[in-house]
Coordinates of C-alpha atoms in Angstrom, one line a residue:
X1 CA 211.7 219.2 181.5
X2 CA 211.9 220.1 177.9
X3 CA 208.5 218.4 177.2
X4 CA 206.9 220.3 180.1
X5 CA 208.2 223.6 178.6
X6 CA 206.8 222.7 175.3
X7 CA 203.5 221.7 176.7
X8 CA 203.3 225.1 178.4
X9 CA 204.1 226.9 175.3
X10 CA 201.3 225.0 173.4
X11 CA 198.8 225.7 176.2
X12 CA 199.8 229.4 176.0
X13 CA 199.3 229.4 172.3
X14 CA 196.1 227.5 172.8
X15 CA 194.9 230.1 175.1
X16 CA 195.7 232.8 172.9
X17 CA 194.0 231.1 170.0
X18 CA 190.9 230.8 172.1
X19 CA 191.0 234.4 172.9
X20 CA 191.5 235.3 169.3
X21 CA 188.6 233.1 168.2
X22 CA 186.4 234.7 170.8
X23 CA 187.3 238.0 169.5
X24 CA 186.6 237.0 166.0
X25 CA 183.2 235.5 167.0
X26 CA 182.5 238.8 168.8
X27 CA 183.4 240.7 165.6
X28 CA 181.4 238.4 163.3
X29 CA 178.5 238.9 165.7
X30 CA 178.9 242.7 165.6
X31 CA 179.2 242.5 161.7
X32 CA 176.0 240.4 161.6
X33 CA 174.2 242.9 163.9
X34 CA 175.5 245.8 161.9
X35 CA 174.3 244.1 158.7
X36 CA 170.9 243.5 160.1
X37 CA 170.7 247.1 161.2
X38 CA 171.5 248.2 157.6
X39 CA 169.0 245.9 156.2
X40 CA 166.5 247.4 158.5
X41 CA 167.4 250.9 157.6
X42 CA 167.2 250.0 153.9
X43 CA 163.8 248.4 154.5
X44 CA 162.5 251.5 156.4
X45 CA 163.8 253.7 153.5
X46 CA 162.2 251.5 150.9
X47 CA 159.0 251.5 152.8
X48 CA 159.1 255.4 153.3
X49 CA 159.8 255.7 149.6
X50 CA 157.1 253.4 148.6
X51 CA 154.6 255.3 150.9
X52 CA 155.8 258.7 149.5
X53 CA 155.3 257.3 146.0
X54 CA 151.8 256.1 146.8
X55 CA 151.0 259.5 148.3
X56 CA 152.3 261.4 145.3
X57 CA 150.3 259.0 143.0
X58 CA 147.2 259.6 145.1
X59 CA 147.7 263.4 144.9
X60 CA 148.2 263.1 141.2
X61 CA 145.1 261.1 140.9
X62 CA 143.0 263.6 143.0
X63 CA 144.4 266.4 141.0
X64 CA 143.4 264.7 137.8
X65 CA 139.9 264.1 139.3
X66 CA 139.6 267.7 140.4
X67 CA 140.7 269.0 136.9
X68 CA 138.2 266.7 135.3
X69 CA 135.4 268.0 137.7
X70 CA 136.4 271.6 136.9
X71 CA 136.2 270.8 133.2
X72 CA 132.9 269.4 133.6
X73 CA 131.6 272.4 135.6
X74 CA 133.0 274.8 133.1
X75 CA 131.4 272.8 130.3
X76 CA 128.1 272.8 132.1
X77 CA 128.4 276.6 132.9
X78 CA 129.2 277.5 129.3
X79 CA 126.2 275.4 128.1
X80 CA 123.9 277.1 130.7
X81 CA 125.2 280.5 129.7
X82 CA 124.7 279.8 126.0
X83 CA 121.1 278.8 126.7
X84 CA 120.4 281.8 128.8
X85 CA 121.9 284.2 126.0
X86 CA 119.8 282.4 123.4
X87 CA 116.6 282.8 125.6
X88 CA 117.4 286.5 126.2
X89 CA 117.9 287.1 122.5
X90 CA 114.6 285.5 121.7
X91 CA 112.9 287.4 124.5
X92 CA 114.4 290.8 123.1
X93 CA 113.4 289.9 119.6
X94 CA 109.9 288.9 120.7
X95 CA 109.5 292.3 122.7
X96 CA 111.1 294.2 119.9
X97 CA 108.6 292.7 117.4
X98 CA 105.6 293.7 119.7
X99 CA 107.0 297.2 120.2
X100 CA 107.4 297.6 116.4
X101 CA 103.8 296.3 115.8
X102 CA 102.5 298.7 118.5
X103 CA 104.4 301.6 117.2
X104 CA 103.1 300.9 113.6
X105 CA 99.5 300.6 114.9
X106 CA 99.8 303.8 117.0
X107 CA 101.4 305.7 114.1
X108 CA 99.0 304.5 111.5
X109 CA 96.0 305.3 113.7
X110 CA 97.3 308.9 114.4
X111 CA 97.5 308.0 118.1
X112 CA 100.9 309.2 118.8
X113 CA 101.9 312.8 119.9
X114 CA 103.3 314.9 117.2
X115 CA 106.0 317.6 117.7
X116 CA 106.8 319.7 114.7
X117 CA 105.4 321.8 111.7
X118 CA 102.5 320.5 109.5
X119 CA 103.6 317.9 107.0
X120 CA 102.3 319.9 103.9
X121 CA 103.7 321.0 100.7
X122 CA 105.5 324.4 101.1
X123 CA 106.8 327.0 98.7
X124 CA 110.7 327.1 98.9
X125 CA 113.7 324.8 99.1
X126 CA 117.4 325.0 99.8
X127 CA 119.4 322.7 97.4
X128 CA 122.3 321.5 99.6
X129 CA 123.1 319.3 102.4
X130 CA 121.8 320.9 105.5
X131 CA 121.2 320.3 109.2
X132 CA 117.9 321.8 110.4
X133 CA 117.4 322.8 114.0
X134 CA 113.7 323.4 115.0
X135 CA 113.6 325.9 117.7
X136 CA 109.8 326.7 117.2
X137 CA 108.7 323.3 118.5
X138 CA 110.7 322.1 121.5
X139 CA 109.4 318.9 123.2
X140 CA 106.4 320.0 125.4
X141 CA 106.6 317.1 127.9
X142 CA 108.9 314.3 128.8
X143 CA 108.4 311.0 127.0
X144 CA 109.5 308.7 124.3
X145 CA 110.0 309.4 120.6
X146 CA 109.5 306.5 118.3
X147 CA 109.7 308.0 114.8
X148 CA 109.4 311.0 112.4
X149 CA 107.6 312.6 109.6
X150 CA 108.4 314.6 106.5
X151 CA 106.7 315.9 103.5
X152 CA 109.2 314.8 101.0
X153 CA 109.8 316.8 97.7
X154 CA 112.7 314.5 96.4
X155 CA 114.4 311.3 97.7
X156 CA 117.0 311.8 100.5
X157 CA 118.5 310.3 103.6
X158 CA 117.7 311.8 107.0
X159 CA 119.1 311.5 110.5
X160 CA 117.2 312.8 113.5
X161 CA 119.1 314.3 116.5
X162 CA 117.9 315.1 120.0
X163 CA 119.6 318.2 121.5
X164 CA 119.4 319.5 124.9
X165 CA 120.1 323.0 126.2
X166 CA 123.0 323.1 128.6
X167 CA 124.0 326.6 129.7
X168 CA 124.5 328.5 126.4
X169 CA 124.9 325.4 124.2
X170 CA 122.8 322.8 122.6
X171 CA 124.4 319.4 123.1
X172 CA 123.5 316.5 120.7
X173 CA 122.6 313.5 123.1
X174 CA 121.2 311.0 120.7
X175 CA 121.1 310.5 116.9
X176 CA 119.1 308.0 114.8
X177 CA 120.6 305.8 112.1
X178 CA 120.5 307.1 108.6
X179 CA 117.0 306.5 107.1
X180 CA 116.5 306.5 103.3
X181 CA 113.3 308.1 102.0
X182 CA 112.1 307.7 98.4
X183 CA 108.3 308.1 98.5
X184 CA 107.3 311.7 97.6
X185 CA 104.7 313.4 99.7
X186 CA 103.9 312.7 103.4
X187 CA 106.3 310.1 104.8
X188 CA 106.2 308.5 108.3
X189 CA 109.3 306.6 109.6
X190 CA 110.2 304.7 112.7
X191 CA 113.4 304.7 114.5
X192 CA 115.4 301.6 115.0
X193 CA 115.4 302.3 118.7
X194 CA 113.1 304.7 120.6
X195 CA 114.6 307.5 122.7
X196 CA 113.7 309.2 126.0
X197 CA 113.3 312.9 125.8
X198 CA 112.8 315.7 128.3
X199 CA 110.6 318.8 128.3
X200 CA 112.4 321.4 126.5
X201 CA 114.6 319.2 124.2
X202 CA 115.2 320.5 120.7
X203 CA 114.9 318.3 117.6
X204 CA 117.3 318.7 114.6
X205 CA 117.2 317.0 111.2
X206 CA 120.2 316.2 109.1
X207 CA 119.5 316.0 105.4
X208 CA 121.6 314.7 102.7
X209 CA 119.9 317.0 100.3
X210 CA 118.1 320.2 101.5
X211 CA 116.0 320.2 98.3
X212 CA 114.2 317.2 99.6
X213 CA 111.9 319.1 102.0
X214 CA 110.3 322.5 101.4
X215 CA 109.8 325.4 103.8
X216 CA 107.9 328.7 104.2
X217 CA 109.4 331.9 105.6
X218 CA 107.9 334.0 108.4
X219 CA 105.8 331.2 110.2
X220 CA 108.4 329.3 112.3
X221 CA 111.9 329.4 113.7
X222 CA 113.9 326.7 112.1
X223 CA 117.6 327.5 111.9
X224 CA 120.3 325.7 109.9
X225 CA 123.9 324.5 109.7
X226 CA 125.8 323.3 106.6
X227 CA 127.7 320.8 108.5
X228 CA 126.4 317.6 110.4
X229 CA 126.1 317.4 114.2
X230 CA 128.4 315.2 116.2
X231 CA 127.2 313.6 119.4
X232 CA 128.4 315.5 122.6
X233 CA 129.9 318.4 120.6
X234 CA 127.8 321.5 121.5
X235 CA 126.7 324.3 119.3
X236 CA 126.0 327.8 120.1
X237 CA 122.6 329.4 119.1
X238 CA 124.5 332.3 117.5
X239 CA 126.3 329.9 115.2
X240 CA 122.9 328.8 113.5
X241 CA 121.8 330.6 110.5
X242 CA 118.5 331.9 109.3
X243 CA 117.2 333.6 112.5
X244 CA 115.7 336.5 110.5
X245 CA 114.1 334.3 107.9
X246 CA 111.8 332.4 110.4
X247 CA 111.5 329.2 108.4
X248 CA 109.0 326.5 108.9
X249 CA 109.9 323.1 107.5
X250 CA 107.5 320.2 106.8
X251 CA 109.3 318.0 109.6
X252 CA 108.4 316.6 112.9
X253 CA 108.7 313.6 115.3
X254 CA 106.2 311.2 116.8
X255 CA 106.1 309.7 120.3
X256 CA 104.3 309.0 123.5
X257 CA 104.6 312.1 125.8
X258 CA 103.5 312.6 129.3
X259 CA 100.1 314.4 129.7
X260 CA 100.4 317.8 131.3
X261 CA 99.1 317.8 134.9

């Protein structure tokens, strides 16, 4: 009887052991499945990371290619712009040379229109720096002024200014560069750039030394200032001196003016 009881105990324990082993096998199976799932997730993460890295590398490569292409385009554009500017400069220089040649030909051949008093020796001088405003010889027609003339009594520097009457003022609209004159007697000179003028414009002459040009009294209407003119700064007629003297100076300008209809 005791053996039977012992056998029953052993069988019970054996059954429990079997159940335990079965549970252990199930746990190990679940663990293996979990490990496999973790490995799959890691593989997916690694694959996604690799794909993202490849995508970023592709974008970086594309960006580098675009930057390289843009740099090449900018370089080509700069080279093209430099060539265009050089060509424009050469064309301007060519045209300017032709204009200067034409102006010289027209001036030397007395083919230009002249606005001013006769370029002759006169009787009086004013020995101080002076700005002369020739009211007796307004521009008769619209056109282009290319140079000037003076009968020189002594070396000087001259600036020519174009004035336009606006209301009760004369407004300086254009002024030439300072031109140095040294040859005595009749002188003709060209402006660095020509200037468009309208009918009725007044010409003024700024002289470093008033004694360089002579004048007569009673035959003209050139008035004067003892200060230089500034562009855009209007002057009133009543501020000009010499109205009663009716001066005529050996000064004038040359150009191509429209012919009256």
